[in-house]
Amino acid sequence: MTTLLEVKGLTKTFGAVQAVGGIDFSIHVGRCVALLGPNGAGKTTTIRMIAGLLSQTAGTMRFHGFVKGDYGKGKVHIGYLPQSPSFYNWMSGLEYAVYAGRLCGLPAGTALKRAKELLERVGLSGAAKRRIGSYSGGMKQRLGLAQALVHSPKLLIMDEPVSALDPIGRREVLGLLQELKEETTVLFSTHALHDAEELCDDVIIIRKGQIALQGNIAAIRNEHRKPIIELQLEQDEVSIKWFTDYKDRLSRWSDEAQEASFIQNIEQQGAAVRFTVREVDSARQHLLEVLTREKVKVSRLEIGHTSLEDLFMKVVAP
Amino acid sequence: MTSSFTRLLVMVQKELLELVRSLKLLWVPLVFVLLGVMQPASMYYMPLILEKAGNITEGAVIEIPQPLGSEVLAQTLQQFGTLGLLVLVLVGMSSVSGERNSGAASLILVKPIAVFSFTASKWTALLLLAWGSLSAGYLASWYYTGLLFGDVQASKVLGSLLVFGLWLSFAMTLTLFFSTLLRSSAAAAFSTLGTAAALSLLAGLLPKKLGWLPGSLSSFAYQTAVSDIANVSLFGWALACTFTLMAAALTGASWLLRRSSAID
Ligand SMILES: Nc1ncnc2c1ncn2[C@@H]1O[C@H](COP(=O)(O)OP(=O)(O)OP(=O)(O)O)[C@@H](O)[C@H]1O
Ligand SMILES: [Mg+2]
């Protein structure tokens, strides 16, 4: 697998604020990569440095063989869609897409042809001749995609491409991206794990400007997958007391061992109690015995697995 | 043709299209034509207007010597240097900052273009607008002056047009520079007008010592219209100084834009 983009120790500080604090990752040709993180994690800052709109405080980037002073030459192979794109409102969608193509070095005829193709593809051909000023947010996002793709870039970079859209617009754009990722390498940022899971091969989770976790999504899911047992208790005195006592013993588990060999962690979410377990069978056996003995009123008992969502929440939790 | 030059041309075309669509290419020249016509007309009818206005004791004869055509043209240039300049600066004040504030600039600057092309395309459009409006207004003024006051030599008109056009070009370059430096377009207009006024004032107060400043160009233009430039070597220095400053302002604007960490 060839590396398209390699980022090493990328850092950006704004005055006293460190927005991005030394991150390393690489993107291979043909992959779809999500840059995932909560608000303020440094996604936009990272993406703008990669797009060449912001110069880094420290660190190096190598894109398609271009480094340092040459990095700007790589721009021909990058398509960029910002978080909330703004265009020239007095132009029509078609004029803008043609203009973008021409700025990327396409001859007039080719630019027009490509612009029409792409507007058709993103579903804007009906509105191609209308002023951009009259477009809705979703239409602008789709025009943003069209203008980013007009020169067939090797890397498509998008900053939160679906965050500002309604559910229908989101579906449409996600569908488009599903097709596009077959044709080019894609890097996009998002704060929703769901989008990353749906589209991407790889994920880079960042938090406070640092990489918290990165790798292949499927691999991460398998690696961090842990069995869980979820209990729903009725809110009567006996049950509540049992749970409080049981949880109190948590601190002593490490010495006493027995339960500690199969129960790893215990969490309460409202009326539900969640046990992360090492071994399902003995934990289930143990819990059922205890619950019967103590006459705890259980309304539901469920065996499952931790989701990627749980991992994400754990990783990015403040 | 190199590809970067083609891209520059495409960007200039876009700027011109914007001037057309926003009707600026129509109304700015119209303002100049209006100013150019008003000057000879008002000077011609001034005695009549004063007479009609009354307040003049019976029998008093108004003796206002009729000015020469060339003097009327010089006064027209003065109008262009105040009201005309104001209009041009107001039109150009948000040319860069507007696009940066809206975020449209970042979508363009991320493309494989030189930042200098971005600045240069805006500069070219502003200069075309200034020269077009000035020429239209000055020709109109020349025509009416010819009708009302007598002919003025074409060479004088052309000479003063070129010199005065250079002054407006300088002012447009300043506008572009301040529009890149400052995020607020009002501040950019204010700085441009302030700098232009200060330069004119300095050159006017100390013509011998500071006559090489671009601020003296407007008075060189009046001189060209009325008679001839008295101090040719000083004029040469003023030209050199103006061109140098314009090149510096353009380079500086591109540098600022490239360096600014907040192109969004
Ligand atoms: N121009 C700037 N000047 C000062 N601080 C900045 C600037 N841009 C970003 N920051 C800071 O850097 C941090 C990261 O910002 P960034 O915009 O990259 O986050 P993000 O992950 O894109 O967040 P969001 O999901 O809200 O878009 C934030 O704390 C922000 O306040
Ligand atoms: Mg962001």
Coordinates of C-alpha atoms and ligand atoms in Angstrom, one line a residue:
Chain A
M1 CA 0.0 0.0 0.0
T2 CA 1.4 3.4 -0.9
T3 CA 1.2 6.3 1.4
L4 CA -0.5 9.4 0.0
L5 CA -0.2 11.7 3.0
E6 CA 2.2 11.4 5.9
V7 CA 1.9 13.7 8.8
K8 CA 4.6 13.9 11.5
G9 CA 4.5 15.9 14.7
L10 CA 2.0 18.4 13.3
T11 CA 1.5 21.2 15.8
K12 CA -0.4 24.5 15.7
T13 CA -0.5 27.1 18.4
F14 CA -2.6 30.2 18.4
G15 CA -0.9 32.5 20.9
A16 CA -1.2 30.6 24.1
V17 CA -3.7 28.1 22.8
Q18 CA -2.4 24.9 21.5
A19 CA -5.0 23.7 19.0
V20 CA -3.1 20.8 17.6
G21 CA -0.3 19.3 19.7
G22 CA 2.0 17.0 17.7
I23 CA 0.0 14.5 15.8
D24 CA 1.3 11.7 13.5
F25 CA -0.7 9.7 11.0
S26 CA -0.5 8.5 7.4
I27 CA -3.2 8.0 4.8
H28 CA -2.8 5.3 2.2
V29 CA -4.0 5.5 -1.4
G30 CA -7.6 4.6 -1.8
R31 CA -8.6 4.6 1.8
C32 CA -11.4 6.5 3.4
V33 CA -10.3 8.1 6.7
A34 CA -12.3 9.9 9.3
L35 CA -10.9 12.4 11.6
L36 CA -13.1 12.0 14.6
G37 CA -13.3 14.2 17.7
P38 CA -15.5 16.4 19.8
N39 CA -16.0 20.1 19.4
G40 CA -12.8 22.0 19.7
A41 CA -10.6 18.9 19.3
G42 CA -8.6 20.5 16.6
K43 CA -10.2 18.9 13.5
T44 CA -10.6 22.1 11.5
T45 CA -7.2 23.3 12.4
T46 CA -5.6 20.0 11.3
I47 CA -7.6 19.9 8.0
R48 CA -6.7 23.5 7.1
M49 CA -3.0 22.8 7.6
I50 CA -3.3 19.8 5.3
A51 CA -5.1 21.8 2.8
G52 CA -2.4 24.4 2.9
L53 CA -4.5 27.2 4.2
L54 CA -2.7 27.5 7.5
S55 CA 1.0 27.1 8.2
Q56 CA 1.9 24.7 11.0
T57 CA 3.9 25.8 14.0
A58 CA 5.9 22.6 13.9
G59 CA 5.9 19.3 12.2
T60 CA 6.2 18.0 8.7
M61 CA 3.8 16.8 6.0
R62 CA 4.5 14.8 2.9
F63 CA 1.8 14.6 0.3
H64 CA 2.2 12.7 -2.9
G65 CA 6.0 13.2 -2.7
F66 CA 5.8 16.9 -2.0
V67 CA 7.4 18.2 1.2
K68 CA 8.0 21.6 2.8
G69 CA 8.6 24.3 0.3
D70 CA 7.2 22.1 -2.4
Y71 CA 4.0 21.3 -0.5
G72 CA 2.1 24.0 -2.3
K73 CA 2.7 22.2 -5.6
G74 CA 0.7 19.3 -4.3
K75 CA -2.4 21.5 -4.2
V76 CA -3.3 20.5 -7.7
H77 CA -4.1 17.0 -6.4
I78 CA -6.2 18.2 -3.4
G79 CA -9.9 18.9 -3.4
Y80 CA -11.1 20.8 -0.3
L81 CA -14.6 21.4 1.1
P82 CA -14.6 23.6 4.3
Q83 CA -16.9 23.3 7.2
S84 CA -19.3 26.0 5.9
P85 CA -18.3 26.8 2.3
S86 CA -19.1 30.2 1.0
F87 CA -19.0 31.1 -2.7
Y88 CA -19.6 34.2 -4.8
N89 CA -23.4 34.7 -4.4
W90 CA -23.6 36.6 -7.7
M91 CA -22.3 33.6 -9.7
S92 CA -24.4 30.7 -10.8
G93 CA -23.5 27.2 -9.6
L94 CA -22.2 26.2 -13.0
E95 CA -20.1 29.4 -13.4
Y96 CA -18.5 28.7 -10.0
A97 CA -17.7 25.0 -10.8
V98 CA -16.2 26.1 -14.1
Y99 CA -14.2 28.8 -12.4
A100 CA -12.9 26.3 -9.9
G101 CA -11.9 23.9 -12.7
R102 CA -10.1 26.7 -14.5
L103 CA -8.2 27.7 -11.4
C104 CA -7.0 24.1 -11.1
G105 CA -5.5 24.4 -14.6
L106 CA -8.2 22.8 -16.7
P107 CA -8.7 24.3 -20.2
A108 CA -12.1 26.1 -20.7
G109 CA -13.8 23.3 -22.6
T110 CA -12.7 20.5 -20.2
A111 CA -13.7 22.7 -17.2
L112 CA -17.2 23.2 -18.6
K113 CA -17.6 19.5 -19.4
R114 CA -16.4 18.4 -16.0
A115 CA -18.5 21.0 -14.2
K116 CA -21.6 19.9 -15.9
E117 CA -20.9 16.2 -15.2
L118 CA -20.3 16.9 -11.5
L119 CA -23.3 19.2 -11.0
E120 CA -25.4 16.4 -12.6
R121 CA -23.8 13.9 -10.2
V122 CA -24.5 15.9 -7.1
G123 CA -28.0 16.6 -8.2
L124 CA -27.7 20.3 -9.0
S125 CA -28.1 20.2 -12.7
G126 CA -31.6 21.7 -12.4
A127 CA -30.3 24.7 -10.4
A128 CA -27.0 25.0 -12.3
K129 CA -28.0 28.3 -13.9
R130 CA -29.4 29.8 -10.7
R131 CA -27.5 32.3 -8.6
I132 CA -25.7 30.7 -5.7
G133 CA -27.2 33.3 -3.4
S134 CA -30.6 31.6 -3.9
Y135 CA -29.2 28.1 -2.9
S136 CA -30.2 26.3 0.3
G137 CA -27.5 25.1 2.8
G138 CA -27.7 21.6 1.4
M139 CA -27.4 22.8 -2.2
K140 CA -24.3 24.8 -1.2
Q141 CA -22.8 21.7 0.4
R142 CA -23.3 19.8 -2.8
L143 CA -21.9 22.6 -4.9
G144 CA -18.9 22.5 -2.5
L145 CA -18.4 18.9 -3.3
A146 CA -18.7 19.5 -7.1
Q147 CA -16.1 22.3 -7.0
A148 CA -13.8 20.2 -4.9
L149 CA -13.9 17.3 -7.3
V150 CA -13.9 19.2 -10.6
H151 CA -10.2 18.5 -11.3
S152 CA -10.3 14.9 -10.2
P153 CA -8.1 15.3 -7.1
K154 CA -6.1 12.4 -5.6
L155 CA -7.2 13.4 -2.1
L156 CA -10.5 14.8 -1.2
I157 CA -10.5 16.7 2.2
M158 CA -13.8 17.6 3.8
D159 CA -14.5 19.4 7.1
E160 CA -17.7 18.2 8.7
P161 CA -19.4 17.6 5.3
V162 CA -22.7 16.4 6.8
S163 CA -22.9 18.1 10.2
A164 CA -25.0 21.1 9.1
L165 CA -27.5 19.1 7.0
D166 CA -30.9 17.8 7.9
P167 CA -31.5 14.0 8.0
I168 CA -32.5 13.9 4.3
G169 CA -29.6 16.0 3.1
R170 CA -27.3 14.0 5.3
R171 CA -28.4 10.7 3.7
E172 CA -27.9 12.2 0.2
V173 CA -24.4 13.4 0.8
L174 CA -23.4 10.2 2.6
G175 CA -24.7 8.3 -0.4
L176 CA -22.6 10.5 -2.7
L177 CA -19.5 10.0 -0.5
Q178 CA -20.1 6.3 -0.5
E179 CA -19.6 6.4 -4.3
L180 CA -16.8 8.8 -4.3
K181 CA -14.6 6.9 -1.9
E182 CA -14.4 4.2 -4.6
E183 CA -12.7 6.7 -6.9
T184 CA -10.4 8.7 -4.7
T185 CA -8.8 8.9 -1.3
V186 CA -11.0 10.7 1.2
L187 CA -10.2 12.4 4.5
F188 CA -13.1 13.9 6.4
S189 CA -13.7 15.2 9.8
T190 CA -16.8 14.6 11.9
H191 CA -17.9 14.6 15.5
A192 CA -20.3 11.8 14.9
L193 CA -19.0 8.3 15.2
H194 CA -21.9 7.1 13.2
D195 CA -20.8 8.8 10.0
A196 CA -17.3 7.4 10.4
E197 CA -18.6 3.9 11.0
E198 CA -20.8 4.1 8.0
L199 CA -18.2 5.3 5.5
C200 CA -14.7 4.8 6.6
D201 CA -12.0 2.2 6.6
D202 CA -9.8 4.0 9.1
V203 CA -10.4 6.4 11.9
I204 CA -8.2 8.9 13.7
I205 CA -9.8 9.9 17.0
I206 CA -8.4 13.2 18.3
R207 CA -9.1 14.9 21.6
K208 CA -7.6 18.2 22.7
G209 CA -5.2 18.3 19.8
Q210 CA -3.8 14.8 20.5
I211 CA -4.4 11.5 18.9
A212 CA -6.4 9.4 21.3
L213 CA -6.7 6.3 19.1
Q214 CA -6.2 5.5 15.4
G215 CA -6.4 2.5 13.1
N216 CA -8.7 0.4 11.1
I217 CA -12.3 0.6 12.3
A218 CA -13.0 -3.1 12.1
A219 CA -9.8 -3.9 13.9
I220 CA -10.5 -1.3 16.7
R221 CA -14.0 -2.7 17.1
N222 CA -12.7 -6.2 17.5
E223 CA -9.8 -5.3 19.7
H224 CA -11.8 -3.3 22.1
R225 CA -14.9 -5.4 22.1
K226 CA -15.8 -6.6 25.6
P227 CA -18.8 -8.6 26.7
I228 CA -21.2 -6.8 29.0
I229 CA -24.1 -7.8 31.1
E230 CA -26.8 -5.2 31.6
L231 CA -29.3 -5.4 34.4
Q232 CA -32.5 -3.4 34.8
L233 CA -33.6 -3.2 38.4
E234 CA -36.9 -2.1 39.9
Q235 CA -36.6 0.9 42.2
D236 CA -37.6 -0.8 45.4
E237 CA -35.7 -0.6 48.7
V238 CA -34.2 -4.1 48.6
S239 CA -32.9 -3.8 45.1
I240 CA -31.4 -0.4 45.6
K241 CA -29.8 -1.4 48.8
W242 CA -28.3 -4.5 47.3
F243 CA -26.8 -2.6 44.4
T244 CA -25.3 0.1 46.7
D245 CA -23.7 -2.6 48.9
Y246 CA -22.5 -4.5 45.9
K247 CA -20.9 -1.4 44.4
D248 CA -19.3 -0.5 47.7
R249 CA -17.5 -3.8 47.7
L250 CA -16.0 -2.8 44.3
S251 CA -13.0 -1.3 46.0
R252 CA -12.2 -4.4 47.9
W253 CA -12.5 -6.7 44.8
S254 CA -8.9 -6.3 44.0
D255 CA -7.9 -8.0 47.2
E256 CA -10.7 -10.5 47.6
A257 CA -10.4 -11.7 44.0
Q258 CA -13.3 -14.1 43.4
E259 CA -15.6 -11.9 41.5
A260 CA -12.7 -9.8 40.2
S261 CA -11.7 -12.6 38.0
F262 CA -14.7 -12.2 35.8
I263 CA -16.1 -8.7 36.5
Q264 CA -14.0 -5.9 35.3
N265 CA -16.1 -2.8 35.7
I266 CA -19.5 -1.7 36.9
E267 CA -21.4 1.4 35.8
Q268 CA -24.8 2.7 36.7
Q269 CA -27.0 4.5 34.1
G270 CA -30.3 5.4 35.7
A271 CA -32.1 2.3 36.6
A272 CA -29.8 0.2 34.5
V273 CA -26.6 -1.3 35.8
R274 CA -23.9 -2.4 33.4
F275 CA -21.2 -4.9 34.1
T276 CA -18.2 -5.1 31.8
V277 CA -17.1 -8.7 32.2
R278 CA -14.1 -10.8 31.4
E279 CA -15.9 -14.0 31.1
V280 CA -19.6 -14.1 30.4
D281 CA -20.5 -17.5 31.6
S282 CA -19.1 -17.4 35.1
A283 CA -20.2 -13.8 35.5
R284 CA -23.8 -14.6 34.5
Q285 CA -23.8 -17.6 36.8
H286 CA -22.5 -15.6 39.7
L287 CA -24.9 -12.7 39.2
L288 CA -28.0 -14.9 38.9
E289 CA -27.1 -16.6 42.1
V290 CA -26.5 -13.4 44.0
L291 CA -29.7 -11.9 42.6
T292 CA -31.8 -14.8 43.6
R293 CA -30.2 -15.1 47.0
E294 CA -30.7 -11.4 47.8
K295 CA -34.3 -11.3 46.3
V296 CA -33.4 -8.5 44.0
K297 CA -36.2 -7.5 41.6
V298 CA -34.7 -7.7 38.1
S299 CA -36.9 -6.5 35.3
R300 CA -34.4 -7.2 32.5
L301 CA -31.0 -9.0 32.1
E302 CA -29.2 -8.7 28.8
I303 CA -25.9 -10.0 27.5
G304 CA -24.2 -7.9 24.9
H305 CA -21.0 -6.3 23.8
T306 CA -19.5 -2.8 24.2
S307 CA -20.0 -0.8 21.1
L308 CA -17.6 1.5 19.3
E309 CA -19.7 4.3 20.7
D310 CA -18.8 3.2 24.2
L311 CA -15.2 3.2 23.3
F312 CA -15.4 6.6 21.6
M313 CA -17.2 8.1 24.7
K314 CA -14.5 6.7 26.9
V315 CA -11.6 7.9 24.7
V316 CA -12.9 11.5 24.3
A317 CA -14.4 11.9 27.7
P318 CA -13.1 15.2 29.3
Chain B
M1 CA 1.2 31.2 -22.5
T2 CA 2.2 29.8 -19.1
S3 CA -0.5 28.2 -17.0
S4 CA -0.1 30.7 -14.1
F5 CA -0.7 33.6 -16.5
T6 CA -3.8 31.8 -17.9
R7 CA -5.1 31.5 -14.3
L8 CA -4.4 35.2 -13.7
L9 CA -6.4 36.1 -16.8
V10 CA -9.3 33.8 -15.6
M11 CA -9.3 35.6 -12.3
V12 CA -9.3 39.0 -13.9
Q13 CA -12.2 38.0 -16.0
K14 CA -14.1 36.9 -12.9
E15 CA -13.4 40.3 -11.3
L16 CA -14.6 42.2 -14.3
L17 CA -17.7 40.0 -14.5
E18 CA -18.4 40.9 -10.8
L19 CA -18.0 44.6 -11.7
V20 CA -20.5 44.2 -14.5
R21 CA -23.0 42.1 -12.5
S22 CA -22.9 44.5 -9.5
L23 CA -23.5 47.4 -12.0
K24 CA -20.3 49.1 -10.7
L25 CA -19.0 49.2 -14.2
L26 CA -22.0 51.3 -15.0
W27 CA -22.6 53.7 -12.2
V28 CA -19.0 54.6 -11.3
P29 CA -18.3 55.9 -14.8
L30 CA -21.7 57.6 -14.7
V31 CA -20.6 59.5 -11.6
F32 CA -17.4 60.6 -13.3
V33 CA -19.3 61.7 -16.4
L34 CA -21.7 63.7 -14.2
L35 CA -18.8 65.3 -12.4
G36 CA -17.1 66.0 -15.7
V37 CA -20.2 67.7 -17.2
M38 CA -21.2 69.6 -14.1
Q39 CA -17.8 71.4 -13.8
P40 CA -17.9 73.3 -17.1
A41 CA -21.6 73.8 -17.0
S42 CA -21.7 75.2 -13.5
M43 CA -18.7 77.5 -14.3
Y44 CA -20.4 78.8 -17.4
Y45 CA -23.7 79.5 -15.8
M46 CA -22.3 80.7 -12.5
P47 CA -22.7 84.5 -13.3
L48 CA -26.3 83.8 -14.4
I49 CA -27.1 81.9 -11.3
L50 CA -25.6 84.6 -9.1
E51 CA -27.7 87.2 -10.9
K52 CA -30.9 85.2 -10.6
A53 CA -30.2 84.7 -6.9
G54 CA -30.9 88.4 -6.3
N55 CA -29.4 90.1 -3.4
I56 CA -27.4 92.2 -5.7
T57 CA -27.9 95.9 -5.7
E58 CA -29.5 97.3 -8.8
G59 CA -27.1 98.3 -11.5
A60 CA -24.2 96.3 -10.2
V61 CA -22.5 94.5 -13.1
I62 CA -21.1 91.2 -12.3
E63 CA -17.6 91.0 -13.6
I64 CA -16.3 87.4 -13.5
P65 CA -13.6 86.9 -16.0
Q66 CA -14.3 83.9 -18.2
P67 CA -11.8 81.1 -17.4
L68 CA -9.8 79.4 -20.1
G69 CA -10.8 76.0 -21.2
S70 CA -7.7 74.4 -19.8
E71 CA -8.4 76.0 -16.4
V72 CA -11.9 74.4 -16.4
L73 CA -10.3 71.0 -17.2
A74 CA -7.9 71.4 -14.3
Q75 CA -10.8 72.2 -12.0
T76 CA -12.6 69.1 -13.3
L77 CA -9.6 67.0 -12.3
Q78 CA -9.9 68.6 -8.8
Q79 CA -13.4 67.3 -8.6
F80 CA -12.2 63.8 -9.7
G81 CA -9.6 64.0 -7.0
T82 CA -12.1 64.5 -4.2
L83 CA -15.6 63.2 -5.0
G84 CA -14.3 60.8 -7.7
L85 CA -11.6 59.4 -5.5
L86 CA -14.1 58.9 -2.6
V87 CA -16.4 56.9 -4.9
L88 CA -13.5 54.7 -6.1
V89 CA -12.2 54.1 -2.7
L90 CA -15.6 53.2 -1.4
V91 CA -16.0 50.7 -4.3
G92 CA -12.6 49.1 -3.7
M93 CA -12.5 49.1 0.1
S94 CA -13.9 45.6 0.6
S95 CA -12.4 43.9 -2.4
V96 CA -10.1 41.7 -0.4
S97 CA -11.5 41.9 3.2
G98 CA -15.1 41.2 2.0
E99 CA -14.0 37.9 0.4
R100 CA -11.9 37.0 3.4
N101 CA -14.7 37.8 5.9
S102 CA -17.3 35.8 4.0
G103 CA -14.9 32.8 3.6
A104 CA -15.1 32.9 -0.2
A105 CA -11.4 33.7 -0.4
S106 CA -10.3 30.5 1.4
L107 CA -12.1 28.4 -1.2
I108 CA -10.1 30.2 -3.9
L109 CA -6.7 30.3 -2.2
V110 CA -6.8 26.6 -1.5
K111 CA -6.6 26.1 -5.3
P112 CA -3.3 25.8 -7.0
I113 CA -2.9 29.5 -7.6
A114 CA -0.3 32.0 -6.6
V115 CA -1.5 34.4 -3.9
F116 CA 0.0 37.1 -5.9
S117 CA -2.4 36.3 -8.8
F118 CA -5.3 36.8 -6.4
T119 CA -4.0 40.2 -5.4
A120 CA -3.0 41.1 -8.9
S121 CA -6.4 40.2 -10.4
K122 CA -8.2 42.5 -8.0
W123 CA -5.7 45.2 -8.6
T124 CA -6.2 44.9 -12.4
A125 CA -9.9 45.2 -12.1
L126 CA -9.8 48.2 -9.8
L127 CA -7.3 49.9 -12.1
L128 CA -9.5 49.2 -15.1
L129 CA -12.5 50.7 -13.3
A130 CA -10.5 53.8 -12.3
W131 CA -9.0 54.4 -15.7
G132 CA -12.3 53.7 -17.5
S133 CA -14.3 56.1 -15.3
L134 CA -11.7 58.8 -15.4
S135 CA -11.4 58.6 -19.2
A136 CA -15.2 58.7 -19.6
G137 CA -15.6 61.6 -17.2
Y138 CA -12.7 63.6 -18.6
L139 CA -13.7 63.2 -22.2
A140 CA -17.2 64.4 -21.3
S141 CA -15.7 67.3 -19.6
W142 CA -13.5 68.1 -22.5
Y143 CA -16.4 68.0 -24.9
Y144 CA -18.5 70.4 -22.9
T145 CA -15.5 72.7 -22.1
G146 CA -14.9 72.8 -25.9
L147 CA -18.6 73.9 -26.5
L148 CA -18.8 76.4 -23.7
F149 CA -15.2 77.8 -23.3
G150 CA -13.2 77.0 -26.4
D151 CA -11.0 74.3 -27.5
V152 CA -8.2 72.7 -25.5
Q153 CA -5.3 70.9 -27.2
A154 CA -5.8 67.2 -27.3
S155 CA -2.2 66.6 -26.2
K156 CA -2.8 68.6 -23.0
V157 CA -5.9 66.6 -22.2
L158 CA -4.1 63.3 -22.9
G159 CA -1.1 64.3 -20.8
S160 CA -3.1 65.4 -17.8
L161 CA -5.3 62.3 -18.1
L162 CA -2.3 60.0 -17.9
V163 CA -0.7 61.8 -15.0
F164 CA -4.0 62.0 -13.0
G165 CA -4.7 58.4 -13.9
L166 CA -1.5 57.4 -12.3
W167 CA -2.5 59.2 -9.1
L168 CA -5.8 57.4 -9.0
S169 CA -4.0 54.1 -9.7
F170 CA -1.8 54.8 -6.7
A171 CA -4.8 55.5 -4.6
M172 CA -6.4 52.2 -5.8
T173 CA -3.3 50.3 -4.9
L174 CA -3.4 51.8 -1.5
T175 CA -7.0 50.7 -1.2
L176 CA -6.2 47.2 -2.1
F177 CA -3.3 47.2 0.4
F178 CA -5.4 48.4 3.3
S179 CA -8.2 46.1 2.3
T180 CA -5.8 43.2 2.8
L181 CA -4.3 44.5 5.9
L182 CA -7.5 45.4 7.7
R183 CA -10.6 43.3 8.2
S184 CA -12.9 46.2 8.4
S185 CA -13.7 47.9 5.1
A186 CA -14.6 51.2 6.7
A187 CA -11.1 51.2 8.4
A188 CA -9.6 50.4 5.0
A189 CA -11.4 53.3 3.3
F190 CA -10.5 55.7 6.1
S191 CA -6.8 54.7 6.0
T192 CA -6.6 55.1 2.3
L193 CA -8.3 58.5 2.2
G194 CA -6.2 59.6 5.2
T195 CA -2.9 58.5 3.5
A196 CA -3.9 60.1 0.2
A197 CA -4.8 63.4 1.9
A198 CA -1.6 63.4 4.0
L199 CA 0.5 62.8 0.9
S200 CA -1.2 65.5 -1.0
L201 CA -0.9 67.9 1.9
L202 CA 2.8 67.3 2.4
A203 CA 3.5 67.6 -1.3
G204 CA 1.4 70.8 -1.4
L205 CA 3.0 72.4 1.6
L206 CA 6.6 71.7 0.7
P207 CA 6.6 71.4 -3.0
K208 CA 10.3 71.9 -3.3
K209 CA 11.4 69.4 -0.7
L210 CA 8.6 66.8 -0.9
G211 CA 7.5 67.3 -4.5
W212 CA 8.7 63.7 -5.3
L213 CA 5.9 62.2 -3.2
P214 CA 3.0 60.6 -5.1
G215 CA 0.8 63.3 -3.5
S216 CA 2.2 65.9 -6.0
L217 CA 0.9 63.9 -9.0
S218 CA -2.4 65.7 -9.0
S219 CA -0.8 69.1 -9.1
F220 CA 1.5 67.9 -11.9
A221 CA -1.7 66.9 -13.7
Y222 CA -3.2 70.4 -13.3
Q223 CA 0.0 71.9 -14.5
T224 CA 0.0 69.6 -17.6
A225 CA -3.6 70.7 -18.4
V226 CA -3.0 74.4 -18.0
S227 CA 0.5 74.9 -19.3
D228 CA 3.5 72.6 -18.8
I229 CA 5.2 70.8 -16.0
A230 CA 7.7 73.4 -14.5
N231 CA 10.1 71.1 -12.8
V232 CA 10.6 68.0 -15.0
S233 CA 13.2 66.3 -12.9
L234 CA 11.0 66.5 -9.8
F235 CA 8.2 65.0 -11.9
G236 CA 10.5 62.2 -12.8
W237 CA 11.2 61.5 -9.2
A238 CA 7.5 61.5 -8.4
L239 CA 6.9 59.0 -11.1
A240 CA 9.7 56.7 -9.9
C241 CA 8.5 57.0 -6.3
T242 CA 4.9 56.3 -7.2
F243 CA 5.8 53.2 -9.2
T244 CA 8.1 51.9 -6.5
L245 CA 5.4 52.4 -3.8
M246 CA 2.8 50.7 -5.9
A247 CA 5.0 47.7 -6.5
A248 CA 5.8 47.6 -2.8
A249 CA 2.1 47.8 -1.8
L250 CA 1.2 45.0 -4.2
T251 CA 4.0 42.8 -3.0
G252 CA 3.2 43.7 0.6
A253 CA -0.5 42.8 0.2
S254 CA 0.3 39.4 -1.3
W255 CA 2.8 38.8 1.5
L256 CA 0.2 39.7 4.2
L257 CA -2.4 37.4 2.6
R258 CA 0.0 34.5 2.4
R259 CA 1.2 35.0 5.9
S260 CA -2.1 35.6 7.6
S261 CA -3.0 32.5 9.6
A262 CA -6.7 33.2 9.4
I263 CA -7.8 33.0 5.8
D264 CA -11.3 31.9 6.6
Ligands
LIG1 N1 -7.7 31.4 14.7 C1 -7.7 30.9 16.0 N2 -7.2 31.7 17.0 C2 -7.2 31.2 18.3 N3 -7.6 29.9 18.6 C3 -8.1 29.1 17.7 C4 -8.2 29.6 16.3 N4 -8.7 28.6 15.6 C5 -9.0 27.6 16.4 N5 -8.6 27.9 17.7 C6 -8.7 27.0 18.9 O1 -8.2 25.8 18.6 C7 -9.0 24.8 19.1 C8 -9.4 23.8 18.1 O2 -10.2 24.4 17.1 P1 -10.8 23.7 15.9 O3 -11.6 24.7 15.1 O4 -9.7 23.0 15.1 O5 -11.7 22.6 16.5 P2 -12.7 21.6 15.8 O6 -12.3 20.2 16.2 O7 -12.8 21.8 14.3 O8 -14.1 21.9 16.5 P3 -15.6 21.9 15.9 O9 -16.1 20.5 16.0 O10 -16.3 22.8 16.9 O11 -15.5 22.5 14.5 C9 -10.1 25.4 19.8 O12 -9.9 25.5 21.2 C10 -10.2 26.8 19.3 O13 -10.6 27.7 20.2
MG2 MG -14.3 22.4 13.0

